[in-house]
CSV table of C-alpha atoms in Angstrom, one decimal:
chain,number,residue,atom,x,y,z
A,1,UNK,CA,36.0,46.5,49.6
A,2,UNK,CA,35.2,43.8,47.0
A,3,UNK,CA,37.5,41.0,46.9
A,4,UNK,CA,36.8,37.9,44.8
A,5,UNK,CA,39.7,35.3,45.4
A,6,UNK,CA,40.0,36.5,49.3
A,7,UNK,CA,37.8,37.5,52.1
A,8,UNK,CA,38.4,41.4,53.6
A,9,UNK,CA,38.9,41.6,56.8
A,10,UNK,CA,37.6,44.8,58.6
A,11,UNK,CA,38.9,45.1,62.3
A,12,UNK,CA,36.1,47.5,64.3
A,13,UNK,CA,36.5,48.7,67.9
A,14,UNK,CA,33.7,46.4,68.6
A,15,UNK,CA,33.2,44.2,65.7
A,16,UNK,CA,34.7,42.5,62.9
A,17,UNK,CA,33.6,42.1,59.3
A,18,UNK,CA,34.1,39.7,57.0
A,19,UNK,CA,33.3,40.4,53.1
A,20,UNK,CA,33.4,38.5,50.2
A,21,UNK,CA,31.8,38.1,46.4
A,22,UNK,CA,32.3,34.7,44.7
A,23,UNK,CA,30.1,33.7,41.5
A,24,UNK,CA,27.2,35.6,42.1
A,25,UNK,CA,27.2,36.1,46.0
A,26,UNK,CA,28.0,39.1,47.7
A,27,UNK,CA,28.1,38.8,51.4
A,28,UNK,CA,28.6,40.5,54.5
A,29,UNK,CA,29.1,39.4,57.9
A,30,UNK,CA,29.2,41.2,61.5
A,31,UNK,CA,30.5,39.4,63.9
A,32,UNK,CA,30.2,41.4,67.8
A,33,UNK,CA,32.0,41.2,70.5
A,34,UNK,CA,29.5,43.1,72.7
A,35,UNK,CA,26.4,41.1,71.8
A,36,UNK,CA,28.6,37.7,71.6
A,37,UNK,CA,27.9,36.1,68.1
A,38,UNK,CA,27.3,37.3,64.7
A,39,UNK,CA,24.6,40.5,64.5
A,40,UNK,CA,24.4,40.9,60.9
A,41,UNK,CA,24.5,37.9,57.6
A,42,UNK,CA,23.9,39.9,54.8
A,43,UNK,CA,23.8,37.9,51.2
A,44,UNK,CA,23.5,39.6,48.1
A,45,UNK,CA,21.7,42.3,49.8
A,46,UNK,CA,19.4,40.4,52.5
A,47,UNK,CA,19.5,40.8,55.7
A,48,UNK,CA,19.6,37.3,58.0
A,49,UNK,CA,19.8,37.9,61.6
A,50,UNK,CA,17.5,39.7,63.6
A,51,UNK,CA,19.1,39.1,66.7
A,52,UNK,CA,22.2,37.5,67.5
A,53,UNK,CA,21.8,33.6,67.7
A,54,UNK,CA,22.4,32.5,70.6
A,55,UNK,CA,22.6,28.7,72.4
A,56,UNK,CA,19.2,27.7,73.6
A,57,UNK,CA,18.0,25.4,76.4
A,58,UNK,CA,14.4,24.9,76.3
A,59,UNK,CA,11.3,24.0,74.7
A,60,UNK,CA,8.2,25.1,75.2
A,61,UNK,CA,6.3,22.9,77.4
A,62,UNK,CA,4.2,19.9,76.3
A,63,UNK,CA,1.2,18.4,78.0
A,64,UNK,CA,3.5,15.1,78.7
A,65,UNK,CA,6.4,17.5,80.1
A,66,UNK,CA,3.7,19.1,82.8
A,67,UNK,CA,2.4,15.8,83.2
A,68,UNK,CA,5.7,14.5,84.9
A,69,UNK,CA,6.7,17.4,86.3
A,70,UNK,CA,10.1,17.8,84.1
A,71,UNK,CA,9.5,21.7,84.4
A,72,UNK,CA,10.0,21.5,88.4
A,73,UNK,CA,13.3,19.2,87.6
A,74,UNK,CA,14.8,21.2,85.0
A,75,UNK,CA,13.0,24.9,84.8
A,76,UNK,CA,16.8,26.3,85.4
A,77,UNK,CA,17.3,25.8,81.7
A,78,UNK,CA,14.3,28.2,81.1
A,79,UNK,CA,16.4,31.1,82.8
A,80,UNK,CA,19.3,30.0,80.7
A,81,UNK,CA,17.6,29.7,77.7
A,82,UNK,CA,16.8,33.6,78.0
A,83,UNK,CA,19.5,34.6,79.7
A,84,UNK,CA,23.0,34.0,78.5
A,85,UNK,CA,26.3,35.6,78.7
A,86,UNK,CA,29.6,35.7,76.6
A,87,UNK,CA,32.5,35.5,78.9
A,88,UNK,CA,35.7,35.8,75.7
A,89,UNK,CA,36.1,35.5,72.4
A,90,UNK,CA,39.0,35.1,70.2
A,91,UNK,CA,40.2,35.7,66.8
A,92,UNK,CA,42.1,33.2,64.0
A,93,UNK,CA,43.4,34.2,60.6
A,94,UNK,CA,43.9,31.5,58.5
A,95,UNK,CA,44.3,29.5,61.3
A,96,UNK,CA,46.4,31.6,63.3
A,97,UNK,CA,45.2,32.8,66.8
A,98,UNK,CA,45.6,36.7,67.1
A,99,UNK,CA,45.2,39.1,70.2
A,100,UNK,CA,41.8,40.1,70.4
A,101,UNK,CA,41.5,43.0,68.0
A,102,UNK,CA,39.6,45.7,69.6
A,103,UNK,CA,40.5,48.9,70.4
A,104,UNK,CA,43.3,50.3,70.6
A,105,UNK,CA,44.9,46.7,69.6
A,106,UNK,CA,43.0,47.1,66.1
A,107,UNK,CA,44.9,50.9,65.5
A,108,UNK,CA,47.8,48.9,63.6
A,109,UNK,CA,45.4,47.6,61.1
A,110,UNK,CA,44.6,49.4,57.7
A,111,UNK,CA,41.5,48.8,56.3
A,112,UNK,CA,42.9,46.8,53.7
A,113,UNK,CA,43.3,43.3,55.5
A,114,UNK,CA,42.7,40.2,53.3
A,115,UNK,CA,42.5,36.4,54.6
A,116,UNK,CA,41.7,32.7,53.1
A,117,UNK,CA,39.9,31.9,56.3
A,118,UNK,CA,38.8,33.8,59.4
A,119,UNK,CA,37.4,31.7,62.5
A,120,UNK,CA,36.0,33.6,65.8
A,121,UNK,CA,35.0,31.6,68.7
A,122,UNK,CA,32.5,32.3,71.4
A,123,UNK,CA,32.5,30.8,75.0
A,124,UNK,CA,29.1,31.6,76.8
A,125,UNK,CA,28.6,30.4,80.7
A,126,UNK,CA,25.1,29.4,81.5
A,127,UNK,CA,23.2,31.1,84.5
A,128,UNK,CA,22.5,27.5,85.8
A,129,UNK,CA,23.4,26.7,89.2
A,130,UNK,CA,25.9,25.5,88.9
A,131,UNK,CA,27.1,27.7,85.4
A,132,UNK,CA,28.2,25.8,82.7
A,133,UNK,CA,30.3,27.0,79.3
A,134,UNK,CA,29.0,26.6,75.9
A,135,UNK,CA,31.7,26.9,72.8
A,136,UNK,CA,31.0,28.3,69.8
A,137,UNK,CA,33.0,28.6,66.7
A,138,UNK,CA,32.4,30.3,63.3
A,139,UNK,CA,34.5,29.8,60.8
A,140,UNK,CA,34.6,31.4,57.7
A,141,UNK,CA,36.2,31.0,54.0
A,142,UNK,CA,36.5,32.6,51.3
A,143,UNK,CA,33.1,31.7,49.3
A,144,UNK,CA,31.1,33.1,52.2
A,145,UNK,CA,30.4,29.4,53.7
A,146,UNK,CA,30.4,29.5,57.8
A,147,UNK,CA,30.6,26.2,59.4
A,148,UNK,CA,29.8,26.2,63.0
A,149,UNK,CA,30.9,24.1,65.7
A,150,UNK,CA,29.0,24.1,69.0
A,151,UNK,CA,30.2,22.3,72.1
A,152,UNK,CA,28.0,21.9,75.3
A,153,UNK,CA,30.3,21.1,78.3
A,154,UNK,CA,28.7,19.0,80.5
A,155,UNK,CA,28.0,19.1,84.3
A,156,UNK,CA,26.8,16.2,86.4
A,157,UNK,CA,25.5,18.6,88.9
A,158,UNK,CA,23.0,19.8,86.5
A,159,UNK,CA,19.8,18.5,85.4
A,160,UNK,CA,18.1,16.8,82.5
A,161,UNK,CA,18.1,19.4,78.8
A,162,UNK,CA,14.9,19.9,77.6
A,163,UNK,CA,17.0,20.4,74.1
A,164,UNK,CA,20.4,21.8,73.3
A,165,UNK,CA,21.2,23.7,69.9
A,166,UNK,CA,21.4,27.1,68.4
A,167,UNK,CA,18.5,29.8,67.7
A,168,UNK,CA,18.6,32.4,64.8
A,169,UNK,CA,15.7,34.8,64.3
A,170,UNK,CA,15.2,36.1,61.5
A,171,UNK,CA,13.8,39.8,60.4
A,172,UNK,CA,10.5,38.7,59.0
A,173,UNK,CA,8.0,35.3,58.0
A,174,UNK,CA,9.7,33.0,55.7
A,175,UNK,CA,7.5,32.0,52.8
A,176,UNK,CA,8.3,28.2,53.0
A,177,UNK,CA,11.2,26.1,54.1
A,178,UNK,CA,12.6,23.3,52.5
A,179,UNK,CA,14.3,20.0,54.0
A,180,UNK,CA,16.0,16.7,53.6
A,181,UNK,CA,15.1,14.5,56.8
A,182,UNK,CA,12.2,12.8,58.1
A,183,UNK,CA,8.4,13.8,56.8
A,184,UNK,CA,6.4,15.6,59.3
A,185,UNK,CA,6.8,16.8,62.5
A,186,UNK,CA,9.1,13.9,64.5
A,187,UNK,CA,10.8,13.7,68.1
A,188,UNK,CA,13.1,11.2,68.6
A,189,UNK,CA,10.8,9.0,70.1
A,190,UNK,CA,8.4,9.7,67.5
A,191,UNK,CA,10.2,9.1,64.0
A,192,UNK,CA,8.2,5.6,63.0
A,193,UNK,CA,6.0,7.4,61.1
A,194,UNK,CA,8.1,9.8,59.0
A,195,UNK,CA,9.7,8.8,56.0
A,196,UNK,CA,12.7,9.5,54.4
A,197,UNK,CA,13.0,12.6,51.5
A,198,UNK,CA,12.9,15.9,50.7
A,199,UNK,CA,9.7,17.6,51.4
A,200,UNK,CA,8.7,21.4,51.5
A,201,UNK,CA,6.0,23.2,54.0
A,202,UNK,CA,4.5,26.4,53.0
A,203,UNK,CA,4.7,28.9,55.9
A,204,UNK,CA,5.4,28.7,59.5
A,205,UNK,CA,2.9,26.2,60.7
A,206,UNK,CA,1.9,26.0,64.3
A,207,UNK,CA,0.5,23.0,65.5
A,208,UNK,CA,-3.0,24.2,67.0
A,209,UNK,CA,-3.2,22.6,70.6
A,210,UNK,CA,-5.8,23.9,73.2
A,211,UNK,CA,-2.6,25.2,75.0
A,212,UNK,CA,0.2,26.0,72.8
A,213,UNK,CA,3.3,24.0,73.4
A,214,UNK,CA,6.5,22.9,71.8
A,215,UNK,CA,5.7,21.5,67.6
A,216,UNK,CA,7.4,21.6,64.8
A,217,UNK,CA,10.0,19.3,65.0
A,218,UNK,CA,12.0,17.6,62.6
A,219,UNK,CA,14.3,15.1,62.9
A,220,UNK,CA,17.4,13.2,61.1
A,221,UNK,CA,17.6,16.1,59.0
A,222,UNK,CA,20.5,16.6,56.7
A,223,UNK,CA,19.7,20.2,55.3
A,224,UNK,CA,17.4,23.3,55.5
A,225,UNK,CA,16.9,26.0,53.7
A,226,UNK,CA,14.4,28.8,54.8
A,227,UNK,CA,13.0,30.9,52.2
A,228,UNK,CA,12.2,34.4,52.2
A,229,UNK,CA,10.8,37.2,50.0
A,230,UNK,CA,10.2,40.1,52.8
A,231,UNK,CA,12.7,42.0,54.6
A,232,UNK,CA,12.7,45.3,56.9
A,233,UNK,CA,13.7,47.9,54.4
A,234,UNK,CA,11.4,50.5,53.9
A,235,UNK,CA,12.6,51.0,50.5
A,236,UNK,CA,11.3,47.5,49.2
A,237,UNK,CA,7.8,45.9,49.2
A,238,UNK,CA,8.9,43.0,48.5
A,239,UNK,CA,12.8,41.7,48.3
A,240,UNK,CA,13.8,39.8,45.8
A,241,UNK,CA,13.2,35.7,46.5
A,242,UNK,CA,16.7,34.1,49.0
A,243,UNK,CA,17.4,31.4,50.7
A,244,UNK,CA,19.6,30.4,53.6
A,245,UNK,CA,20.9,26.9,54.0
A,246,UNK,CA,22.2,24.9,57.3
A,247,UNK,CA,23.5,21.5,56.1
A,248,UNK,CA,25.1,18.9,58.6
A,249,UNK,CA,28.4,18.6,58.5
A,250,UNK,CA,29.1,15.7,60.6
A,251,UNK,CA,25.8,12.7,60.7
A,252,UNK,CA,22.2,15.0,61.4
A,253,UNK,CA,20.6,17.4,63.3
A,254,UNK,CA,17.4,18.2,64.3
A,255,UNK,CA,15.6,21.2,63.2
A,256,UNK,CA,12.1,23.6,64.2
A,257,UNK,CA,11.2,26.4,62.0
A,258,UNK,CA,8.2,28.7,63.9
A,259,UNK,CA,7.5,32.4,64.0
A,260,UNK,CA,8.0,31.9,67.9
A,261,UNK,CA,10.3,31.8,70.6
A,262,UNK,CA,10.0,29.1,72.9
A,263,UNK,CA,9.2,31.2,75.7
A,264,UNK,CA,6.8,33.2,73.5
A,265,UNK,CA,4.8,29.6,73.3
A,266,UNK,CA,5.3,28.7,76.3
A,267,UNK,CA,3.8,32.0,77.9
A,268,UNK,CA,0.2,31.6,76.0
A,269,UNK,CA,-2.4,29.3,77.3
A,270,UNK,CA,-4.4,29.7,74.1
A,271,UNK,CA,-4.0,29.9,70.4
A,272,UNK,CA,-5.2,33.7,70.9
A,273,UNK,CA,-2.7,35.4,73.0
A,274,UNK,CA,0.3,34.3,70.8
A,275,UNK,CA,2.0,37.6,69.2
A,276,UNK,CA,1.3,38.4,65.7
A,277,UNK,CA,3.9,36.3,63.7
A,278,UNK,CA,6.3,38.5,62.5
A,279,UNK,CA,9.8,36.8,62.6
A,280,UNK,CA,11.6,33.4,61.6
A,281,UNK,CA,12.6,31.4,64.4
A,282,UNK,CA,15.2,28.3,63.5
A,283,UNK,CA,16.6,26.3,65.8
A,284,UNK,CA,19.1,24.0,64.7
A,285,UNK,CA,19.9,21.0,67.6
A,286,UNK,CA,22.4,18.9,68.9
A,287,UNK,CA,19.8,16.9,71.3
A,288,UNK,CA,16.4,17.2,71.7
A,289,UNK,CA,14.3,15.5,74.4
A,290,UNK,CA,11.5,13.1,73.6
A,291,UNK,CA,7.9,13.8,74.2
A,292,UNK,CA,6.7,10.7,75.9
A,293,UNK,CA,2.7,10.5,75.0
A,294,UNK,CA,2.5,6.8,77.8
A,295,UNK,CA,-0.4,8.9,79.1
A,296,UNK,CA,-0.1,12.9,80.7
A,297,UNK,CA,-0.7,11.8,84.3
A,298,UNK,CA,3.1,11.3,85.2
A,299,UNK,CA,5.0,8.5,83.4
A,300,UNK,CA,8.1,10.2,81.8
A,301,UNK,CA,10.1,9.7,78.8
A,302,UNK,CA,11.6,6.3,78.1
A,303,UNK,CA,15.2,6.5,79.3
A,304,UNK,CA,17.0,6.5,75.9
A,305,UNK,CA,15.5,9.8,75.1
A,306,UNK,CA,16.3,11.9,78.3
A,307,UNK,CA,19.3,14.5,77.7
A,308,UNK,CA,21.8,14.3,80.6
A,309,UNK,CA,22.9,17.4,81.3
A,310,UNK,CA,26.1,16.2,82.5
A,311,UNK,CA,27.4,14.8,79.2
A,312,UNK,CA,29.5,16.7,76.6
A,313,UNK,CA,27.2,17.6,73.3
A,314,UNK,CA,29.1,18.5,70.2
A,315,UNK,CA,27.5,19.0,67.1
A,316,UNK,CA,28.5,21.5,63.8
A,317,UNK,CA,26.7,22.4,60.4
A,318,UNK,CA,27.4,25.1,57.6
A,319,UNK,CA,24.9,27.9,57.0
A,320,UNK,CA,25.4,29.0,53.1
């Protein structure tokens, strides 16, 4: 169903689907209720997810981290950066909160719904002990923009965050990614060096330590955009060039772009048993730890850069 002045709503037993075409773009969106989270961002033909992104929890271990012993404090968030569940979702139309339509609630619909706005909101519980909720909220209007609003609640049973923000994988490599921010690869207690601008890095660098660990970091950053010219369809060699953008909507996030997971880095103790690199793995954060660097031989992180894990962390940005 193309609709150009509204988006068209489709109300599946399990999912719902937002569609739109505005000046040029034609997108697609799947949100799921199973999987908790969007499963498919389709723009003008490319495909965007390659998982359902989820709220993630860790970083992969750096020599400074081991040094401390922050692992042994806070390796819950490990298991709760892999596993995650969705406890309810719920449904607005142009700002109107509507009964969860799955089946047989979505029988009274026709096919032929239209809305100015659609917002779907996620609340996952952590496998911490003790379990914490994370909110998430899509919201999308009619050009195909989604802003996103994340909410950490806070526990002050809970330990120190190694980082808090989102993950999206995507289907294949990107070719480069472009950003607004801080040059190089910063942490917020490493950001003297970088300078302000707009710089572009071919690739999905990974920083080449004798035992991989977290990189790749980039801070104060007010947009993204990952580009891509591959995609899994058989039927195409190569896709034609696209771009996705997250931009800040409220101050600056911080950002990684690797062809790992964190616990894909953090389960290699050399260069060489890394997987092939075949996806695009963005992380988009609300808080990240610092580093440290004193020395490796125990002194933690300066104070100011510690993430307590029982204050409130709410950050949002639009993905276009």
């Amino acid at each position: 169903m193309d609709c150009t002045d509204k988006l068209a709503v489709v109300y599946g037993d399990v999912t719902l689907g937002v569609h739109g075409k505005t000046e040029g773009k034609k997108f697609d969106y799947i949100f799921s209720y199973v999987t908790g989270g969007p499963e498919s961002l389709v723009i003008n033909g490319m495909e965007w997810l390659y998982r359902t992104p989820k709220p993630t929890f860790w970083r992969a271990l750096t020599d400074n981290d081991r040094g401390c012993g922050f692992h042994l404090k806070s390796g819950m968030w490990l298991s709760a950066d892999l596993f995650i569940r969705c406890i309810s979702c719920q449904v607005a139309v142009d700002g109107k909160e509507i009964p969860l339509p799955i089946a047989p609630e979505n029988n009274k619909y026709t096919g032929r719904e239209v809305a100015e706005q659609i917002q779907i909101t996620f609340v996952y519980e952590t496998i911490t002990h003790p379990a914490t909720q994370v909110t998430v909220a899509y919201q999308v209007d009619k050009t195909g923009e989604i802003q996103v609003t994340v909410h950490y609640h806070g526990n002050k049973e809970l330990p120190e965050l190694p980082v808090f923000g989102m993950r999206f994988i995507m289907p294949t490599c990107a070719d480069k990614f472009v950003y607004e921010g801080l040059s190089g690869e910063t942490y917020p207690d490493r950001k003297a060096g970088g300078e302000k601008g707009v710089f572009e890095v071919q690739g999905l660098p990974v920083t080449p330590y004798l035992v991989p660990q977290d990189c790749g970091m980039h801070m104060d950053t007010k947009w993204v955009e990952i580009h891509r010219s591959t995609a899994l369809d058989n039927r195409k060699k190569k896709a034609e060039p696209s771009s996705l953008r997250f931009m800040a909507k409220e101050g600056e996030f911080a950002f990684s772009c690797l062809p790992y997971t964190a616990s894909e880095l953090e389960n290699a103790t050399h260069m060489e048993e890394l997987p092939p690199a075949r996806r695009t793995v963005v992380c988009v954060c609300g808080a990240v730890r610092g580093v440290g660097g004193i020395n490796s031989w125990g002194a933690e992180v300066e104070p100011a850069y510690h993430i307590d894990g029982g204050e409130d962390i709410v950050y949002s940005f639009s993905i276009s």
